[in-house]
Short mmCIF file of C-alpha atoms and ligand atoms in Angstrom, two decimals:
data_model
loop_
_atom_site.label_atom_id
_atom_site.label_comp_id
_atom_site.label_asym_id
_atom_site.label_seq_id
_atom_site.Cartn_x
_atom_site.Cartn_y
_atom_site.Cartn_z
CA MET A 779 87.88 -45.13 80.80
CA THR A 780 89.76 -45.99 84.00
CA ARG A 781 89.51 -43.16 86.49
CA THR A 782 91.55 -42.56 89.58
CA HIS A 783 89.36 -40.24 91.61
CA GLY A 784 90.05 -40.39 95.29
CA SER A 785 87.11 -40.70 97.65
CA PRO A 786 86.76 -41.12 101.37
CA PRO A 787 86.51 -44.67 102.67
CA ALA A 788 82.86 -45.78 102.77
CA THR A 789 83.22 -46.39 106.49
CA GLY A 790 84.90 -43.00 107.10
CA ALA A 791 84.67 -41.92 110.73
CA TRP A 792 82.89 -38.68 111.60
CA ARG A 793 85.99 -36.63 112.30
CA GLU A 794 88.80 -38.41 110.57
CA GLY A 795 88.80 -41.32 108.14
CA SER A 796 91.39 -44.04 108.01
CA PRO A 797 94.40 -43.17 105.86
CA VAL A 798 94.84 -44.40 102.30
CA GLY A 799 98.51 -44.12 101.45
CA ARG A 800 99.47 -40.89 103.21
CA ARG A 801 96.02 -39.40 102.75
CA ARG A 802 93.60 -38.83 105.65
CA TRP A 803 90.12 -37.35 105.80
CA PHE A 804 88.62 -34.70 108.04
CA GLN A 805 84.87 -34.28 108.09
CA LEU A 806 83.68 -30.78 108.90
CA PRO A 807 81.56 -30.85 112.07
CA GLY A 808 78.66 -29.03 110.44
CA PRO A 809 77.34 -27.75 107.11
CA LEU A 810 79.46 -25.36 105.09
CA VAL A 811 77.54 -22.23 104.11
CA LEU A 812 78.98 -20.98 100.85
CA GLU A 813 79.75 -17.44 99.76
CA ALA A 814 77.38 -17.66 96.78
CA GLY A 815 74.50 -18.80 98.98
CA GLY A 816 74.62 -22.58 98.62
CA VAL A 817 75.09 -25.02 101.47
CA LEU A 818 77.10 -28.23 101.59
CA PRO A 819 75.52 -30.30 104.36
CA GLN A 820 78.52 -32.62 104.74
CA VAL A 821 82.07 -31.88 103.71
CA SER A 822 85.12 -34.14 103.83
CA LEU A 823 88.57 -32.68 103.32
CA ALA A 824 91.31 -35.05 102.24
CA TYR A 825 94.77 -34.01 103.37
CA GLU A 826 98.31 -35.20 103.89
CA THR A 827 100.90 -34.22 106.49
CA TRP A 828 104.66 -34.49 106.85
CA GLY A 829 106.70 -34.02 110.04
CA GLU A 830 105.36 -33.52 113.58
CA LEU A 831 103.35 -30.69 115.06
CA ASN A 832 105.29 -29.22 118.00
CA GLU A 833 103.82 -28.62 121.45
CA ASP A 834 102.74 -25.02 120.94
CA ALA A 835 101.63 -25.74 117.35
CA SER A 836 103.95 -23.00 116.08
CA ASN A 837 105.69 -24.99 113.33
CA ALA A 838 102.78 -25.67 110.94
CA VAL A 839 103.08 -24.83 107.23
CA LEU A 840 100.10 -25.01 104.88
CA VAL A 841 100.76 -25.91 101.24
CA LEU A 842 97.95 -25.28 98.74
CA HIS A 843 97.80 -26.95 95.35
CA ALA A 844 96.90 -25.54 91.94
CA LEU A 845 93.93 -26.32 89.68
CA THR A 846 94.47 -30.01 89.00
CA GLY A 847 96.88 -30.67 91.84
CA ASP A 848 96.19 -32.50 95.05
CA SER A 849 97.45 -33.13 98.56
CA HIS A 850 100.34 -35.25 97.32
CA VAL A 851 102.97 -32.51 97.40
CA SER A 852 105.84 -34.90 97.94
CA GLY A 853 106.57 -38.60 97.79
CA PRO A 854 106.34 -41.42 95.31
CA ALA A 855 103.25 -42.51 93.42
CA GLY A 856 101.30 -45.15 95.29
CA GLU A 857 97.91 -46.08 96.60
CA GLY A 858 95.58 -43.12 96.14
CA HIS A 859 98.23 -41.23 94.14
CA PRO A 860 98.79 -42.07 90.48
CA SER A 861 101.65 -39.54 90.23
CA PRO A 862 104.64 -38.63 92.38
CA GLY A 863 104.43 -35.43 94.41
CA TRP A 864 104.14 -32.21 92.41
CA TRP A 865 106.77 -30.42 94.53
CA ASP A 866 108.78 -33.56 95.14
CA GLY A 867 112.08 -32.56 96.65
CA LEU A 868 110.70 -29.64 98.65
CA ILE A 869 109.63 -31.59 101.75
CA GLY A 870 111.86 -33.83 103.87
CA PRO A 871 114.87 -33.79 106.18
CA GLY A 872 117.32 -31.10 105.10
CA ARG A 873 115.00 -29.77 102.41
CA ALA A 874 113.38 -26.32 102.21
CA LEU A 875 110.42 -27.66 104.19
CA ASP A 876 112.60 -29.57 106.62
CA THR A 877 110.44 -32.16 108.33
CA GLU A 878 112.82 -32.17 111.31
CA ARG A 879 111.49 -28.69 112.00
CA TRP A 880 108.22 -28.08 110.15
CA PHE A 881 104.85 -29.80 110.22
CA VAL A 882 103.51 -29.57 106.67
CA VAL A 883 99.80 -29.87 105.87
CA ALA A 884 98.35 -30.10 102.35
CA PRO A 885 94.57 -30.36 101.88
CA ASN A 886 92.68 -31.18 98.71
CA VAL A 887 90.40 -28.34 97.71
CA ILE A 888 86.64 -28.69 98.17
CA GLY A 889 84.90 -29.18 94.84
CA GLY A 890 87.87 -31.20 93.58
CA CYS A 891 88.04 -34.91 92.83
CA GLN A 892 91.05 -36.13 94.79
CA GLY A 893 89.25 -37.08 97.99
CA SER A 894 87.61 -33.87 99.23
CA THR A 895 83.88 -33.45 98.69
CA GLY A 896 83.12 -32.54 95.09
CA PRO A 897 80.64 -33.16 92.28
CA ALA A 898 81.60 -36.84 92.01
CA SER A 899 80.89 -37.35 95.73
CA THR A 900 77.64 -38.77 97.01
CA ALA A 901 75.01 -36.21 97.98
CA PRO A 902 72.72 -36.77 101.00
CA ASP A 903 70.13 -38.44 98.72
CA GLY A 904 72.61 -41.20 97.89
CA ARG A 905 73.23 -40.04 94.30
CA PRO A 906 76.28 -38.19 92.96
CA TRP A 907 76.12 -34.43 93.40
CA GLY A 908 76.92 -33.96 89.71
CA GLY A 909 75.47 -30.75 88.29
CA ARG A 910 73.70 -30.01 91.58
CA PHE A 911 76.98 -29.24 93.33
CA PRO A 912 76.75 -25.59 94.44
CA ALA A 913 79.10 -22.88 93.18
CA ILE A 914 82.14 -22.47 95.38
CA THR A 915 84.69 -19.70 95.71
CA VAL A 916 88.31 -19.41 96.75
CA ARG A 917 87.03 -18.01 100.04
CA ASP A 918 84.83 -21.07 100.64
CA SER A 919 87.78 -23.40 100.19
CA VAL A 920 89.73 -21.34 102.74
CA GLU A 921 86.82 -21.47 105.21
CA ALA A 922 86.88 -25.28 104.99
CA GLU A 923 90.67 -25.21 105.53
CA VAL A 924 90.17 -22.97 108.59
CA GLN A 925 88.06 -25.73 110.12
CA LEU A 926 90.75 -28.29 109.31
CA ALA A 927 93.33 -26.05 111.02
CA ASP A 928 91.07 -25.79 114.09
CA ALA A 929 90.68 -29.57 114.21
CA LEU A 930 94.45 -30.03 113.98
CA GLY A 931 94.96 -27.50 116.80
CA ILE A 932 96.72 -24.96 114.59
CA ARG A 933 95.77 -21.40 115.52
CA ARG A 934 98.43 -19.72 113.40
CA TRP A 935 100.33 -21.03 110.40
CA ALA A 936 104.06 -20.36 110.41
CA ALA A 937 103.56 -20.03 106.65
CA VAL A 938 100.97 -20.55 103.95
CA LEU A 939 102.32 -21.34 100.47
CA GLY A 940 100.67 -21.83 97.11
CA GLY A 941 101.00 -21.37 93.37
CA SER A 942 98.35 -20.28 90.85
CA PHE A 943 94.97 -21.37 92.34
CA GLY A 944 96.93 -22.32 95.47
CA GLY A 945 98.39 -18.80 95.51
CA MET A 946 94.87 -17.36 95.36
CA ARG A 947 94.01 -19.40 98.44
CA ALA A 948 97.23 -18.39 100.21
CA LEU A 949 96.40 -14.73 99.57
CA GLU A 950 92.82 -15.24 100.72
CA TRP A 951 94.10 -16.83 103.95
CA ALA A 952 96.46 -13.89 104.55
CA ALA A 953 93.79 -11.23 103.87
CA GLY A 954 90.83 -13.04 105.42
CA HIS A 955 92.56 -14.41 108.51
CA PRO A 956 95.58 -12.15 109.09
CA GLU A 957 95.92 -13.20 112.73
CA ARG A 958 96.35 -16.82 111.64
CA VAL A 959 99.11 -16.42 109.04
CA ALA A 960 102.67 -15.49 110.06
CA ALA A 961 104.13 -15.66 106.54
CA ALA A 962 102.82 -16.21 103.04
CA LEU A 963 104.35 -17.20 99.70
CA VAL A 964 102.13 -16.33 96.75
CA LEU A 965 103.50 -17.78 93.51
CA SER A 966 102.35 -17.21 89.93
CA SER A 967 99.03 -15.86 91.11
CA CYS A 968 97.03 -12.65 91.38
CA ALA A 969 94.78 -10.58 93.63
CA VAL A 970 91.86 -10.64 91.23
CA ALA A 971 91.36 -12.70 88.06
CA SER A 972 92.04 -10.75 84.86
CA ALA A 973 89.69 -10.62 81.88
CA GLU A 974 92.23 -12.70 79.95
CA GLN A 975 92.33 -15.41 82.63
CA ILE A 976 88.53 -15.44 82.82
CA SER A 977 88.42 -15.77 79.02
CA TRP A 978 90.75 -18.78 78.92
CA SER A 979 88.81 -20.49 81.70
CA GLY A 980 85.49 -19.67 80.06
CA VAL A 981 86.52 -21.27 76.77
CA GLN A 982 87.64 -24.39 78.64
CA VAL A 983 84.33 -24.59 80.50
CA GLN A 984 82.50 -24.25 77.19
CA ALA A 985 84.56 -27.08 75.71
CA ILE A 986 83.43 -29.39 78.53
CA ARG A 987 79.82 -28.27 78.37
CA SER A 988 79.79 -28.85 74.59
CA ASP A 989 80.52 -32.54 75.07
CA PRO A 990 77.31 -34.54 74.47
CA ASP A 991 78.11 -36.57 77.60
CA TRP A 992 78.18 -33.47 79.82
CA LEU A 993 74.43 -33.78 80.50
CA GLY A 994 74.35 -30.70 82.66
CA GLY A 995 76.97 -32.28 84.92
CA HIS A 996 74.74 -35.33 85.65
CA TYR A 997 76.96 -38.03 84.17
CA HIS A 998 78.64 -39.58 87.20
CA ASP A 999 76.33 -42.60 87.36
CA LEU A 1000 76.39 -43.32 83.62
CA PRO A 1001 77.49 -46.89 82.78
CA ASP A 1002 81.06 -47.74 81.76
CA GLY A 1003 82.56 -44.55 83.21
CA ARG A 1004 81.03 -42.48 80.42
CA GLY A 1005 81.37 -38.73 80.78
CA PRO A 1006 82.56 -35.57 79.03
CA HIS A 1007 86.13 -36.84 78.75
CA ALA A 1008 86.61 -35.51 75.22
CA GLY A 1009 85.47 -32.05 76.31
CA LEU A 1010 87.79 -32.18 79.31
CA GLY A 1011 90.61 -33.15 76.95
CA VAL A 1012 89.96 -30.11 74.75
CA ALA A 1013 89.90 -27.93 77.87
CA ARG A 1014 93.27 -29.35 78.97
CA ARG A 1015 94.82 -28.81 75.54
CA ILE A 1016 93.78 -25.15 75.62
CA ALA A 1017 94.96 -24.78 79.22
CA HIS A 1018 98.26 -26.51 78.61
CA ILE A 1019 99.15 -24.10 75.79
CA THR A 1020 98.64 -21.24 78.26
CA TYR A 1021 100.74 -23.07 80.88
CA ARG A 1022 103.83 -23.10 78.65
CA SER A 1023 105.68 -20.32 76.86
CA PRO A 1024 105.54 -19.92 73.07
CA GLN A 1025 109.34 -19.92 72.99
CA GLU A 1026 109.47 -23.27 74.80
CA LEU A 1027 106.91 -24.88 72.49
CA GLU A 1028 108.82 -23.54 69.46
CA GLN A 1029 112.16 -24.75 70.73
CA ARG A 1030 110.92 -28.20 71.80
CA PHE A 1031 108.57 -28.98 68.94
CA GLY A 1032 108.74 -26.41 66.15
CA THR A 1033 107.10 -27.93 63.07
CA GLN A 1034 108.27 -31.49 63.75
CA PRO A 1035 105.87 -34.22 62.76
CA GLN A 1036 105.09 -36.94 65.27
CA ASP A 1037 106.38 -40.41 64.37
CA GLY A 1038 107.79 -39.12 61.07
CA GLU A 1039 104.40 -38.98 59.38
CA HIS A 1040 103.81 -35.64 57.68
CA PRO A 1041 100.89 -33.78 59.24
CA TRP A 1042 99.63 -32.67 55.81
CA LEU A 1043 99.37 -36.37 54.85
CA GLY A 1044 97.20 -37.22 57.84
CA GLY A 1045 99.79 -37.32 60.65
CA ARG A 1046 100.10 -35.07 63.66
CA TYR A 1047 102.55 -32.40 64.63
CA ALA A 1048 104.68 -33.35 67.62
CA VAL A 1049 103.24 -30.43 69.56
CA GLU A 1050 99.73 -31.74 68.87
CA SER A 1051 100.79 -35.16 70.07
CA TYR A 1052 102.22 -33.57 73.23
CA LEU A 1053 98.91 -31.79 73.90
CA ASP A 1054 96.99 -35.01 73.15
CA HIS A 1055 99.13 -36.77 75.73
CA HIS A 1056 98.41 -34.19 78.44
CA ALA A 1057 94.70 -34.20 77.54
CA ASP A 1058 94.54 -37.98 77.82
CA LYS A 1059 96.40 -38.01 81.14
CA LEU A 1060 94.11 -35.41 82.68
CA ALA A 1061 90.93 -37.07 81.43
CA ARG A 1062 92.07 -40.25 83.19
CA ARG A 1063 92.77 -38.61 86.53
CA PHE A 1064 90.37 -35.68 86.81
CA ASP A 1065 86.63 -35.13 86.90
CA ALA A 1066 85.20 -32.69 84.33
CA ALA A 1067 82.60 -31.28 86.73
CA SER A 1068 85.33 -30.52 89.29
CA TYR A 1069 87.32 -28.85 86.52
CA VAL A 1070 84.35 -26.61 85.65
CA LEU A 1071 83.68 -25.76 89.28
CA LEU A 1072 87.31 -24.95 90.14
CA ALA A 1073 87.93 -23.04 86.90
CA GLN A 1074 84.91 -20.90 87.77
CA ALA A 1075 86.18 -20.43 91.33
CA MET A 1076 89.45 -19.15 89.88
CA SER A 1077 87.60 -16.76 87.56
CA GLY A 1078 85.63 -15.46 90.54
CA HIS A 1079 88.75 -14.84 92.60
CA ASP A 1080 88.79 -11.31 93.96
CA VAL A 1081 90.51 -10.83 97.29
CA GLY A 1082 88.83 -7.42 97.59
CA ARG A 1083 85.24 -8.64 97.33
CA GLY A 1084 83.26 -7.39 100.32
CA ARG A 1085 86.40 -5.83 101.79
CA GLY A 1086 86.30 -2.37 100.27
CA GLY A 1087 88.31 -3.33 97.18
CA VAL A 1088 91.56 -5.10 96.40
CA GLU A 1089 93.94 -2.50 97.83
CA ALA A 1090 92.03 -2.32 101.11
CA ALA A 1091 92.08 -6.12 101.36
CA LEU A 1092 95.82 -6.26 100.75
CA ARG A 1093 96.38 -3.68 103.49
CA ARG A 1094 94.80 -6.12 105.98
CA ILE A 1095 97.66 -8.57 105.46
CA THR A 1096 100.12 -8.71 108.35
CA ALA A 1097 101.98 -11.87 107.27
CA ARG A 1098 105.54 -11.44 106.01
CA THR A 1099 104.71 -11.90 102.36
CA LEU A 1100 106.77 -12.97 99.38
CA VAL A 1101 105.20 -12.69 95.94
CA ALA A 1102 106.91 -14.35 93.00
CA GLY A 1103 106.18 -15.15 89.38
CA VAL A 1104 107.78 -16.79 86.37
CA ASP A 1105 109.39 -14.47 83.84
CA SER A 1106 107.94 -16.39 80.85
CA ASP A 1107 104.39 -16.83 82.25
CA ARG A 1108 101.80 -15.62 79.74
CA LEU A 1109 98.78 -16.74 81.79
CA PHE A 1110 99.67 -15.07 85.09
CA PRO A 1111 102.18 -12.51 83.77
CA LEU A 1112 104.86 -11.25 86.11
CA GLU A 1113 103.29 -7.79 85.90
CA GLN A 1114 100.37 -9.09 87.99
CA GLN A 1115 102.69 -10.29 90.75
CA ARG A 1116 104.69 -7.06 90.61
CA TRP A 1117 101.47 -5.11 91.14
CA LEU A 1118 100.40 -7.44 93.95
CA ALA A 1119 103.72 -7.12 95.77
CA GLU A 1120 103.67 -3.33 95.46
CA ALA A 1121 100.07 -3.05 96.66
CA THR A 1122 100.69 -5.31 99.68
CA PRO A 1123 102.42 -3.27 102.40
CA ALA A 1124 103.58 -6.47 104.17
CA SER A 1125 105.21 -7.81 101.01
CA ALA A 1126 108.84 -7.79 99.96
CA PRO A 1127 109.55 -6.66 96.38
CA VAL A 1128 108.42 -9.16 93.77
CA ARG A 1129 110.75 -12.10 93.11
CA THR A 1130 111.31 -13.60 89.70
CA ILE A 1131 111.54 -17.29 88.93
CA VAL A 1132 113.67 -17.58 85.80
CA SER A 1133 112.34 -20.32 83.57
CA PRO A 1134 111.56 -21.00 79.91
CA HIS A 1135 108.52 -23.08 80.94
CA GLY A 1136 105.90 -20.35 81.40
CA HIS A 1137 103.22 -20.69 84.08
CA ASP A 1138 104.16 -24.32 84.84
CA GLY A 1139 107.57 -22.96 85.88
CA PHE A 1140 106.25 -22.67 89.45
CA LEU A 1141 105.89 -26.48 89.42
CA ILE A 1142 109.06 -27.28 87.49
CA GLU A 1143 111.62 -24.89 89.03
CA VAL A 1144 111.56 -26.60 92.43
CA GLU A 1145 115.04 -25.42 93.35
CA GLN A 1146 114.13 -21.74 92.90
CA VAL A 1147 110.85 -22.28 94.76
CA GLY A 1148 112.83 -23.97 97.54
CA GLN A 1149 115.06 -20.90 97.83
CA LEU A 1150 111.99 -18.68 98.20
CA VAL A 1151 110.53 -21.00 100.85
CA SER A 1152 113.84 -21.00 102.74
CA GLU A 1153 113.98 -17.21 102.60
CA LEU A 1154 110.42 -16.93 103.89
CA LEU A 1155 111.00 -19.37 106.74
CA ALA A 1156 114.43 -18.03 107.69
CA ASP A 1157 112.90 -15.42 109.98
CA PRO A 1158 109.86 -17.04 111.60
CA GLY A 1159 109.16 -13.90 113.65
C1 ACO B 1923 100.01 -27.97 92.22
C2 ACO B 1923 99.69 -28.55 90.91
O1 ACO B 1923 99.47 -27.84 90.00
S1 ACO B 1923 99.70 -30.15 90.71
C3 ACO B 1923 99.37 -30.42 89.10
C4 ACO B 1923 100.62 -30.51 88.38
N1 ACO B 1923 100.57 -31.55 87.49
C5 ACO B 1923 100.07 -31.37 86.30
O2 ACO B 1923 99.68 -30.31 85.93
C6 ACO B 1923 99.99 -32.61 85.51
C7 ACO B 1923 100.24 -32.32 84.06
N2 ACO B 1923 101.65 -32.20 83.82
C8 ACO B 1923 102.23 -31.05 83.58
O3 ACO B 1923 101.57 -30.05 83.50
C9 ACO B 1923 103.71 -31.08 83.41
O4 ACO B 1923 104.04 -32.37 83.05
C10 ACO B 1923 104.47 -30.72 84.66
C11 ACO B 1923 104.27 -29.25 84.95
C12 ACO B 1923 104.02 -31.50 85.88
C13 ACO B 1923 105.94 -31.06 84.43
O5 ACO B 1923 106.38 -30.51 83.26
P1 ACO B 1923 107.57 -31.14 82.42
O6 ACO B 1923 108.47 -31.91 83.32
O7 ACO B 1923 108.15 -30.04 81.63
O8 ACO B 1923 106.81 -32.20 81.55
P2 ACO B 1923 106.24 -31.98 80.06
O9 ACO B 1923 105.24 -30.91 80.01
O10 ACO B 1923 107.39 -31.90 79.15
O11 ACO B 1923 105.47 -33.35 79.83
C14 ACO B 1923 106.17 -34.56 79.81
C15 ACO B 1923 105.24 -35.62 79.23
O12 ACO B 1923 104.93 -35.29 77.88
C16 ACO B 1923 105.23 -36.41 77.07
N3 ACO B 1923 105.61 -35.94 75.75
C17 ACO B 1923 106.65 -35.14 75.43
N4 ACO B 1923 106.66 -34.96 74.08
C18 ACO B 1923 105.61 -35.65 73.58
C19 ACO B 1923 105.09 -35.85 72.27
N5 ACO B 1923 105.67 -35.31 71.20
N6 ACO B 1923 103.99 -36.62 72.13
C20 ACO B 1923 103.39 -37.18 73.21
N7 ACO B 1923 103.83 -37.02 74.47
C21 ACO B 1923 104.93 -36.26 74.65
C22 ACO B 1923 106.37 -37.10 77.78
O13 ACO B 1923 106.47 -38.44 77.38
C23 ACO B 1923 105.94 -36.97 79.23
O14 ACO B 1923 104.97 -37.95 79.51
P3 ACO B 1923 104.68 -38.42 81.02
O15 ACO B 1923 104.46 -37.18 81.84
O16 ACO B 1923 103.46 -39.24 80.92
O17 ACO B 1923 105.90 -39.16 81.47
N1 HSE B 1924 99.58 -27.50 85.46
C1 HSE B 1924 99.00 -26.93 86.65
C2 HSE B 1924 98.94 -25.47 86.46
C3 HSE B 1924 97.68 -24.76 86.83
O1 HSE B 1924 98.01 -23.55 87.43
C4 HSE B 1924 97.71 -27.62 87.00
O2 HSE B 1924 97.21 -28.37 86.18
O3 HSE B 1924 97.22 -27.47 88.11
#
């Protein structure tokens, strides 16, 4: 199987590697001590930027991607990026994140597989980390991003934005580093993972671990790119159902057969074919061990951990905060965002993104997201 994992250039410099496409690398100056007790002796963060940082570094906006996203928020597909930007249309002159005014930074999460250090990266002993990669949390990824901000000379973000897993990180930034976040947009996310979200992630993790090529996560140096791709595909099928609304699936696919062949005579339903397609695409671009690690980080998300509980943590937030969700989201239901907005004194009332597309609406409804970004940035305070 052809894979498209990003990785730092072999000759990467200590502080910043040479760019590939738009992507650059920052190497943390020292080991990263993780919340769960592990240590990553060397960490590279891949990131992309748009626009120019102004003299007093007051125009920086941090954009944080979701589970299988990456730093390529905007722009065409190209070297290092098999797909166009996932919020294409949001960044650029005259757009919501106007690059004449804002300096936009988007890092790839640690533990991922799009250039930042993760299970497919080489460990200090010269072998892939694989199953030895330590457990990471949302808070750990933010701590790595704090060091990136320091290296870029950004003391305070004009805004931190993110959806889903990215929204968890945006919230963690706002609660963990209130003095460094002027405004926050938390989309389709939550303050603490629900039992339902943990269940869906758990089943997906089990699907990957059930693949005979999982090998405890130690598959990265198998010949011919072998690995738990089938398990990852099952995980993606399950996830993708939760990312879309039942009404949308019904309306788009109903009981249609794919290619005219009746499913009860050995064919597939069109909706099955659609899920197969998304499973295949993800298995080609994403590492199963990263998926397991990040899914578990999402399940472990609790902004109140060690802070006297969720409400106390949300009271720490001083950033002007906008919380929004998609009306048809069954994975991160709007009720969670309503609760989050109400429990966050610095937040405006919850905003609703109207979309038939369910959770993925935060990726698809770029125009509505752009309006929320514009509203947030209209009063930089
Ligand atoms: C911050 C981040 O989260 S970044 C990560 C975001 N990206 C992803 O999650 C990648 C996976 N993709 C997706 O989840 C979605 O495609 C989104 C959210 C990006 C966009 O959603 P939509 O525009 O509604 O696309 P949709 O879900 O309809 O998928 C379209 C694809 O399904 C394919 N498709 C549609 N019907 C069928 C079918 N019956 N059989 C097979 N394939 C089908 C289309 O050909 C198209 O393929 P392509 O993407 O390879 O061109
Ligand atoms: N489709 C998105 C949604 C996750 O929140 C992703 O794969 O990252």
